[in-house]
mmCIF file of C-alpha atoms in Angstrom:
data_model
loop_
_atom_site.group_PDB
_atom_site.id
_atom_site.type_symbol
_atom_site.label_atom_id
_atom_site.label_comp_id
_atom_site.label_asym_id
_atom_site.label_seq_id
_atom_site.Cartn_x
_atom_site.Cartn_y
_atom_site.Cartn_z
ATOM 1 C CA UNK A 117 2.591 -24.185 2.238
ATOM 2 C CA UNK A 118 -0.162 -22.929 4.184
ATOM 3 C CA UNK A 119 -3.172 -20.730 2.568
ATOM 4 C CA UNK A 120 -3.402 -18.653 5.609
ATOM 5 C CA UNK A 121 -2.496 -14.352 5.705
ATOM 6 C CA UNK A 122 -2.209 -13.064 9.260
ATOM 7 C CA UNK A 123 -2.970 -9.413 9.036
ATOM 8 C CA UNK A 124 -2.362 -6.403 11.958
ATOM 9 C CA UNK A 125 -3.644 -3.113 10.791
ATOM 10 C CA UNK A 126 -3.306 -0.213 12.514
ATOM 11 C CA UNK A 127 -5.690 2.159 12.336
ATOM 12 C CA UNK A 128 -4.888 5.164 14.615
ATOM 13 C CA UNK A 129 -4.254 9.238 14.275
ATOM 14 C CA UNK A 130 -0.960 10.498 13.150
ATOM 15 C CA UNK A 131 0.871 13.518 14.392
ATOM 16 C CA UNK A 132 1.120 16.617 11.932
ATOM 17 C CA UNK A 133 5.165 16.409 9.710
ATOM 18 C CA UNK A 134 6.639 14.746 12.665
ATOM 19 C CA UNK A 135 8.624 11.626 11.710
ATOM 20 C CA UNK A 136 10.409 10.949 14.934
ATOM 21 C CA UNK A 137 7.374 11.101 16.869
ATOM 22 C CA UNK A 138 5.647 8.964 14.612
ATOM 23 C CA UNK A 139 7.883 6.370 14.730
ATOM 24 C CA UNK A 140 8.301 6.142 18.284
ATOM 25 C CA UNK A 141 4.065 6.092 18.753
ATOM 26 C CA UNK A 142 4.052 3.127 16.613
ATOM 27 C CA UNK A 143 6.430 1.805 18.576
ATOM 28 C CA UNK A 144 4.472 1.958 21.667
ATOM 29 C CA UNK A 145 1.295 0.604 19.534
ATOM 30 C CA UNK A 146 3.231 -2.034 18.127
ATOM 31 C CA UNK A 147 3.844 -3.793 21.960
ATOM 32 C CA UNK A 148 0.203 -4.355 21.954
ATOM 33 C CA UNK A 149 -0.108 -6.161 19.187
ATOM 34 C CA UNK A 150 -2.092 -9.499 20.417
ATOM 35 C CA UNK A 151 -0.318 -12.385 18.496
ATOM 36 C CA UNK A 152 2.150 -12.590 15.568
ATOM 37 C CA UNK A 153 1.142 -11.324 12.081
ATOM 38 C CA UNK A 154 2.724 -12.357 8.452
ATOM 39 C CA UNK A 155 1.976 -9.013 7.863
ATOM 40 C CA UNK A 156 1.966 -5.264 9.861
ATOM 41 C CA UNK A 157 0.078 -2.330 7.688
ATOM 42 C CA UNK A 158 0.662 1.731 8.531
ATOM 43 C CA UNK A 159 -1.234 3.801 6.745
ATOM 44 C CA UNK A 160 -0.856 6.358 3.896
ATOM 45 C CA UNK A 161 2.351 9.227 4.616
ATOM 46 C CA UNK A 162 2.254 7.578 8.229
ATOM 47 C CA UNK A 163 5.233 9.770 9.346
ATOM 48 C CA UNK A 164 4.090 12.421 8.533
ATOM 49 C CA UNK A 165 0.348 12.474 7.532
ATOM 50 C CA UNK A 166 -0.809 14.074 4.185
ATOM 51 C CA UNK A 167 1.670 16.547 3.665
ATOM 52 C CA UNK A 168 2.374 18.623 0.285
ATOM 53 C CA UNK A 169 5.298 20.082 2.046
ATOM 54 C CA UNK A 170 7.535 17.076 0.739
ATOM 55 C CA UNK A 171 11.034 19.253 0.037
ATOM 56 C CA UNK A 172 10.906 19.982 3.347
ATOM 57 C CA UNK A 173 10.000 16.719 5.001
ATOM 58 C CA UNK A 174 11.560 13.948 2.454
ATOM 59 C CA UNK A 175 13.911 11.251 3.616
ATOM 60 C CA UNK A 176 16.667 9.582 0.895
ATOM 61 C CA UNK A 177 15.301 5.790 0.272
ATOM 62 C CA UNK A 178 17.934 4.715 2.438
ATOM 63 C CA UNK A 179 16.678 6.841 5.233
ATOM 64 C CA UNK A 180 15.545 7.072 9.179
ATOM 65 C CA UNK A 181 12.655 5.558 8.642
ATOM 66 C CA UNK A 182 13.121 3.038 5.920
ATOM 67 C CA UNK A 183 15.754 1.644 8.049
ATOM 68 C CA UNK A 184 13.195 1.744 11.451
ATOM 69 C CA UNK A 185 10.944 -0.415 9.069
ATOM 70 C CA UNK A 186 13.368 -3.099 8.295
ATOM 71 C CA UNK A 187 14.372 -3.504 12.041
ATOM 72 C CA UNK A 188 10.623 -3.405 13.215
ATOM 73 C CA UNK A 189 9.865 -6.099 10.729
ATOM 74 C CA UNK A 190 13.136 -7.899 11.700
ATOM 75 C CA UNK A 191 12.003 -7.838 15.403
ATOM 76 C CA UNK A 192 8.848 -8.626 14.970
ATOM 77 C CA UNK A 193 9.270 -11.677 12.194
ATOM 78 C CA UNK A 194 6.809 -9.890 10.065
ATOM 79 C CA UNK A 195 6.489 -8.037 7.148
ATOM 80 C CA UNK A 196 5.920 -4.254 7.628
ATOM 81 C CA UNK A 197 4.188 -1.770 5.139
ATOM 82 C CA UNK A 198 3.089 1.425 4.930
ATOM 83 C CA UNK A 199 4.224 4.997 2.385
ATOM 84 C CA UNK A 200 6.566 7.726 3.260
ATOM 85 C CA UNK A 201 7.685 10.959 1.616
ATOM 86 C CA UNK A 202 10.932 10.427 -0.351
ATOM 87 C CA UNK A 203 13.334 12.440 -2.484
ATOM 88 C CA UNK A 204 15.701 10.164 -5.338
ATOM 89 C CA UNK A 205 17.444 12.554 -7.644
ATOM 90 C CA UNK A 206 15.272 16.158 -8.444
ATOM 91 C CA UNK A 207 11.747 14.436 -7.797
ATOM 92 C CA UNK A 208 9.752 13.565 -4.878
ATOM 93 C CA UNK A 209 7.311 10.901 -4.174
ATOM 94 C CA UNK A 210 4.451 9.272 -2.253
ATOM 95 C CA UNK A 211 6.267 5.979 -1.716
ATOM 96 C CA UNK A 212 4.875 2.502 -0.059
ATOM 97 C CA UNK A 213 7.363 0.335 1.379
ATOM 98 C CA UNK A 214 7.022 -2.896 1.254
ATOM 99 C CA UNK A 215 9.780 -4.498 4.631
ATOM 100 C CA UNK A 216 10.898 -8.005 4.751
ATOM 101 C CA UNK A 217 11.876 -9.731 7.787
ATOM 102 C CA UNK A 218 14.718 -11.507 6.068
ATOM 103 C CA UNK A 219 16.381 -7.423 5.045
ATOM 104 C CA UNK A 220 14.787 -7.181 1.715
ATOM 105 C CA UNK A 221 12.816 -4.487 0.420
ATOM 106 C CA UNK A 222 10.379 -3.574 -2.010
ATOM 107 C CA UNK A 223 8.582 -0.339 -3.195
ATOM 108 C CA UNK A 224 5.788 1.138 -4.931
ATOM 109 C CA UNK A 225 5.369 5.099 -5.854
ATOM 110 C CA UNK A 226 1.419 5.998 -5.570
ATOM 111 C CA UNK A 227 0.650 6.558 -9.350
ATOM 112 C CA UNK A 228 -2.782 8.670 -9.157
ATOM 113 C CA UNK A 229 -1.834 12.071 -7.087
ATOM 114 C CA UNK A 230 -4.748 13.358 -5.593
ATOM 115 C CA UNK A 231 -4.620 16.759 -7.128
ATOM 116 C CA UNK A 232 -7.991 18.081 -4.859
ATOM 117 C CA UNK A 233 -5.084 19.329 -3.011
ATOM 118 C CA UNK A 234 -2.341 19.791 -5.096
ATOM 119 C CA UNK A 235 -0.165 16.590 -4.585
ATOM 120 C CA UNK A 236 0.603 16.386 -8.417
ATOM 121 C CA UNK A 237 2.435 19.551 -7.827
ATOM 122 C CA UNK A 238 4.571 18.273 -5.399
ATOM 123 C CA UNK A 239 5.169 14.504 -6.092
ATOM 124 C CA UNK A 240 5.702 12.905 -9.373
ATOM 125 C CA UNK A 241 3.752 9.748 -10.137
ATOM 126 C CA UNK A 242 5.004 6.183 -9.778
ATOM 127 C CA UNK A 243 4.588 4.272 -13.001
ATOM 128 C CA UNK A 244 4.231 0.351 -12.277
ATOM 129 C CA UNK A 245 2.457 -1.439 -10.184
ATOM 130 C CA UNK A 246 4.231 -4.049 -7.389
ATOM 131 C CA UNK A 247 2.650 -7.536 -6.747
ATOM 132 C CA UNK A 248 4.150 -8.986 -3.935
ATOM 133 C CA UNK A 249 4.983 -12.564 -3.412
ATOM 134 C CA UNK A 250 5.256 -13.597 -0.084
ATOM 135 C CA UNK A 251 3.914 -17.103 1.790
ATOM 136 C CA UNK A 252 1.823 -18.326 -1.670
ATOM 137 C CA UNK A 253 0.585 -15.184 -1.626
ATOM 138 C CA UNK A 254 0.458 -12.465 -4.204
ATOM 139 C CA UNK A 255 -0.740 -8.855 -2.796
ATOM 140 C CA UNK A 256 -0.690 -5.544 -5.018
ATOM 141 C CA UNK A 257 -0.037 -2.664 -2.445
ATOM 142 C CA UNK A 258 -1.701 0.498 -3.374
ATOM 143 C CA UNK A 259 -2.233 4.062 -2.001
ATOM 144 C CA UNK A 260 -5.489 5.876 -1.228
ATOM 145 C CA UNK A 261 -6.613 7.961 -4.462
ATOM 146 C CA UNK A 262 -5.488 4.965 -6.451
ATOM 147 C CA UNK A 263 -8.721 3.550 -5.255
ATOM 148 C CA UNK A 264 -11.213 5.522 -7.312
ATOM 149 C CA UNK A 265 -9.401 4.067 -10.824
ATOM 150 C CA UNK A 266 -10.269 0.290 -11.117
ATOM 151 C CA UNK A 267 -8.143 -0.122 -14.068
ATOM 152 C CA UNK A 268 -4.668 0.948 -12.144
ATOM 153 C CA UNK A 269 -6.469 -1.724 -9.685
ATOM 154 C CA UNK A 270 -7.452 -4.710 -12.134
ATOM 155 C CA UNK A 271 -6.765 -8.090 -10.992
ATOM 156 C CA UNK A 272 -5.750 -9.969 -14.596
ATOM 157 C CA UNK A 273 -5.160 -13.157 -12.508
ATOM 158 C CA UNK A 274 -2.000 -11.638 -11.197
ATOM 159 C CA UNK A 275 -2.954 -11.251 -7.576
ATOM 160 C CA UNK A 276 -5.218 -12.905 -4.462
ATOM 161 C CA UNK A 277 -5.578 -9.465 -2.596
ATOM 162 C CA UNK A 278 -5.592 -5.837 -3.147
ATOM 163 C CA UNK A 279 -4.228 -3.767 -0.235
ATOM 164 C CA UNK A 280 -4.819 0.321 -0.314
ATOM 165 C CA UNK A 281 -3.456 2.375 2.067
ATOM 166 C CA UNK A 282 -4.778 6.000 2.645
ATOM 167 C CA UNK A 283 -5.428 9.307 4.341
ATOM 168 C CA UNK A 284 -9.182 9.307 3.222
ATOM 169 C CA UNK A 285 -11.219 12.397 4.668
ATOM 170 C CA UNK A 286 -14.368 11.692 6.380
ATOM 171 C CA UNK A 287 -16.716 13.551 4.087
ATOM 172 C CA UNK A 288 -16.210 10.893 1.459
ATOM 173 C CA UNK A 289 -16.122 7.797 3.433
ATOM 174 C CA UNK A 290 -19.094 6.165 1.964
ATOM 175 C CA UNK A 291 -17.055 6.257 -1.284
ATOM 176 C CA UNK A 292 -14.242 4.502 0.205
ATOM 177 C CA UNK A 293 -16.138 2.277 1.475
ATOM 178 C CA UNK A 294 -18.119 1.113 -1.571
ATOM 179 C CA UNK A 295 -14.947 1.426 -3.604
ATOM 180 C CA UNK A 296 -13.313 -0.976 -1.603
ATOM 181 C CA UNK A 297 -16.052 -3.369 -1.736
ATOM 182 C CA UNK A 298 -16.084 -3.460 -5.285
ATOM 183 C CA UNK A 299 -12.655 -3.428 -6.106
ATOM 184 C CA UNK A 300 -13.298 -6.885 -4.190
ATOM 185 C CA UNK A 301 -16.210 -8.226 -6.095
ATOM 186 C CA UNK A 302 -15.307 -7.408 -9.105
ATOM 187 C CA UNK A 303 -11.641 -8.629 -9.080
ATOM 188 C CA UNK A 304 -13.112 -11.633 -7.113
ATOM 189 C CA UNK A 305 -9.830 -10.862 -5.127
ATOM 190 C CA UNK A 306 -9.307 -9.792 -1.398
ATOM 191 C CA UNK A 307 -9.940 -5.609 -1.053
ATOM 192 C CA UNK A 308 -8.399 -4.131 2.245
ATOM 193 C CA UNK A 309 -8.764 -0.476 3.095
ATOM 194 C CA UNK A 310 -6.547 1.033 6.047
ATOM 195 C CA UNK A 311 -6.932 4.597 6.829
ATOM 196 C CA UNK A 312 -6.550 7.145 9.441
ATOM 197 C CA UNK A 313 -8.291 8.683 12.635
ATOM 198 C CA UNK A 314 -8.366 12.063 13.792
ATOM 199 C CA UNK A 315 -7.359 15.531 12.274
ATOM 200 C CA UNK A 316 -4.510 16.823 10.267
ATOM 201 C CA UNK A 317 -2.247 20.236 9.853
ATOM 202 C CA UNK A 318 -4.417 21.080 7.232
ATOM 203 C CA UNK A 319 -7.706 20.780 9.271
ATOM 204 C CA UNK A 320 -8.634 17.763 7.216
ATOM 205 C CA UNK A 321 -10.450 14.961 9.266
ATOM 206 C CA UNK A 322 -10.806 11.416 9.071
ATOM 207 C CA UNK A 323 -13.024 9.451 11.029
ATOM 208 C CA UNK A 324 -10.980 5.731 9.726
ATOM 209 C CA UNK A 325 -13.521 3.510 8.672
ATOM 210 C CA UNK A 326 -10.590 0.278 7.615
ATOM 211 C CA UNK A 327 -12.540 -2.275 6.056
ATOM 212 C CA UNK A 328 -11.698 -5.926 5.003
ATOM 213 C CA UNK A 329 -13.791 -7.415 1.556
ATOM 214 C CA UNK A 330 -14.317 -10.581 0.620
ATOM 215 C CA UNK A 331 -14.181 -12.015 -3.173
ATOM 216 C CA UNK A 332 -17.566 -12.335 -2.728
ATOM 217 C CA UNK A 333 -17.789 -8.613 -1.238
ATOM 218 C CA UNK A 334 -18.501 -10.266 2.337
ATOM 219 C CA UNK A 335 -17.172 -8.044 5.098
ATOM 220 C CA UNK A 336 -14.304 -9.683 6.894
ATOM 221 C CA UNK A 337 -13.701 -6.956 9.893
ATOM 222 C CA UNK A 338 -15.179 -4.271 11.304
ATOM 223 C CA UNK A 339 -13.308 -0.773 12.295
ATOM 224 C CA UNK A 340 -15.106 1.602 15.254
ATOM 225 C CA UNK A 341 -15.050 5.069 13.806
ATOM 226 C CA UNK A 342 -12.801 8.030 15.226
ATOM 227 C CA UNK A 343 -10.814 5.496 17.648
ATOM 228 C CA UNK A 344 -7.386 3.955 17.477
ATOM 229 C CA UNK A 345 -7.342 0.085 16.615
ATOM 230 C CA UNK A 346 -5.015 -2.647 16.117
ATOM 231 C CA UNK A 347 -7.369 -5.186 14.306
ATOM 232 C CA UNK A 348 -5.899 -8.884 13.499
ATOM 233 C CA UNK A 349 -7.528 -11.390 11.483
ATOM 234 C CA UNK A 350 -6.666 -14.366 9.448
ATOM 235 C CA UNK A 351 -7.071 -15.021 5.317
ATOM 236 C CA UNK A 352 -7.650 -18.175 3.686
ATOM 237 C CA UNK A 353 -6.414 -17.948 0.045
ATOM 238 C CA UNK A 354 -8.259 -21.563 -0.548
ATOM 239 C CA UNK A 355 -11.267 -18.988 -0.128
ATOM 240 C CA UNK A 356 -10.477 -16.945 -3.434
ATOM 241 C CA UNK A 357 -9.480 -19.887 -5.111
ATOM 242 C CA UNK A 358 -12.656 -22.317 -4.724
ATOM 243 C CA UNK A 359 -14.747 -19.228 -5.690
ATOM 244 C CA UNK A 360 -13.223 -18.756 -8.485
ATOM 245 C CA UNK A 361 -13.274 -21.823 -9.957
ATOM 246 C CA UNK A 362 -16.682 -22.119 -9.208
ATOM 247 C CA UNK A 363 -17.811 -18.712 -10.610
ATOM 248 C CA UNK A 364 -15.203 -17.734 -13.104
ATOM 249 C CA UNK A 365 -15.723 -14.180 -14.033
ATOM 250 C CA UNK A 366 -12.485 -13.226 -15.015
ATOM 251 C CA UNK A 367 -12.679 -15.940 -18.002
ATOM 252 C CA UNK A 368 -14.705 -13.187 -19.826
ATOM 253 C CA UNK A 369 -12.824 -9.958 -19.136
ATOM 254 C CA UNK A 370 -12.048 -7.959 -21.643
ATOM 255 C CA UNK A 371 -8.271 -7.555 -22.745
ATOM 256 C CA UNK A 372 -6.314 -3.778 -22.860
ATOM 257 C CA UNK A 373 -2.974 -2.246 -22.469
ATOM 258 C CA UNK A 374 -2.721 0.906 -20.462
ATOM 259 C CA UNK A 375 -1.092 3.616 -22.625
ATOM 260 C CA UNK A 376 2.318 5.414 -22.139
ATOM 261 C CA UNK A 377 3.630 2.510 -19.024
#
């Protein structure tokens, strides 16, 4: 089995609580993508960008879009991720999905709600974390705000990479971008950081800034800011591994149990 990830990340601007439109831009981005990938990231709410208005704008889990995300990754012999707004039963939620190309499906409900603008009033919190398997690989998907909490985001040899998707506004980018880098380092784990470009319904901004870590905290890729990319690179588990063995932090971490989950 071979230690290699391919990765496509799309880093690009998002039109304000427009689904259909959203979909069919990817589309069009998606036919430029310059080889074949193991794995395709959107980023945070990509349908609709960061939207409290979630009664309004919420698919079922069987939806449009859910169902556009298991034929693009059926097409295009990849995996496909990226969160939407959905409704099951009275409650709403931030939720990644996590495509298959063979029809499966996988999900994960962003557990820390950014409440800086009120998204704990309007979503409910996930409550478990997903590690996905896929290729030799195991990669814990997680959304934006989850980021600043390193204990939602510790790697207790459970995982080779940690992959955060996000709307993160420009004003706090530096933050993102050290977070990102130490969630790498001190994890000794892959850290990968997709966000958005341009400005949303809210007047928010984001100026993108995707970034690719290391275990060693090494920078893997480099974003332009404020412009639309499709960046593709290549992984080498063997990489984690070999540094790890040869500098075994996690040996002496110190054991806990996160209340109330």
């Amino acid at each position: 089995m071979s230690s290699k990830l391919k990765l496509a990340l799309i880093q690009t601007e998002l039109i304000w609580e427009s689904p259909k439109a959203n979909r069919e831009k990817f589309e069009v981005l998606l036919q430029f993508l310059p080889g074949e990938s193991d794995l395709i990231v959107f980023p945070e709410m990509f349908t609709t960008g960061f939207s409290m208005n979630s009664a309004a704008l919420a698919e079922p889990s069987d939806g449009t879009t859910v169902k556009w995300m298991l034929t693009i990754a059926q097409e295009k012999k990849s995996n496909v991720v990226g969160s939407i707004i959905v409704k099951e039963g009275q409650q709403y939620y931030n939720r990644l999905y996590w495509a298959f190309p063979n029809g499966d499906l996988k999900y994960y409900d962003k557990r820390h709600l950014f409440r800086m603008a009120g998204e704990d009033k309007y979503y409910s919190p996930g409550c478990s974390r997903l590690i996905v398997e896929y290729k030799g690989w195991k990669i814990c998907p997680l959304i934006c705000y989850d980021l600043r909490f390193p204990v939602w985001s510790r790697n207790d040899c459970d995982f080779d990479c940690l992959l955060y998707i996000a709307n993160w506004p420009k004003p706090r980018i530096d933050a993102w971008t050290a977070l990102l880098k130490a969630r790498a380092i001190e994890n000794q784990c892959f850290s990968i950081g997709l966000n958005r470009i341009g400005q949303d319904g809210s007047g928010v901004a984001y100026s993108g800034g995707s970034a690719v870590f290391s275990p060693k905290g090494k920078s893997l890729a480099t974003f332009k800011d404020n412009e639309e990319q499709i960046v593709m690179l290549e992984l080498d588990k063997d990489e984690r591994l070999k540094f790890r063995e040869k500098f075994p932090v996690h040996l002496d971490r110190d054991e806990f149990k996160i209340e109330g989950l």
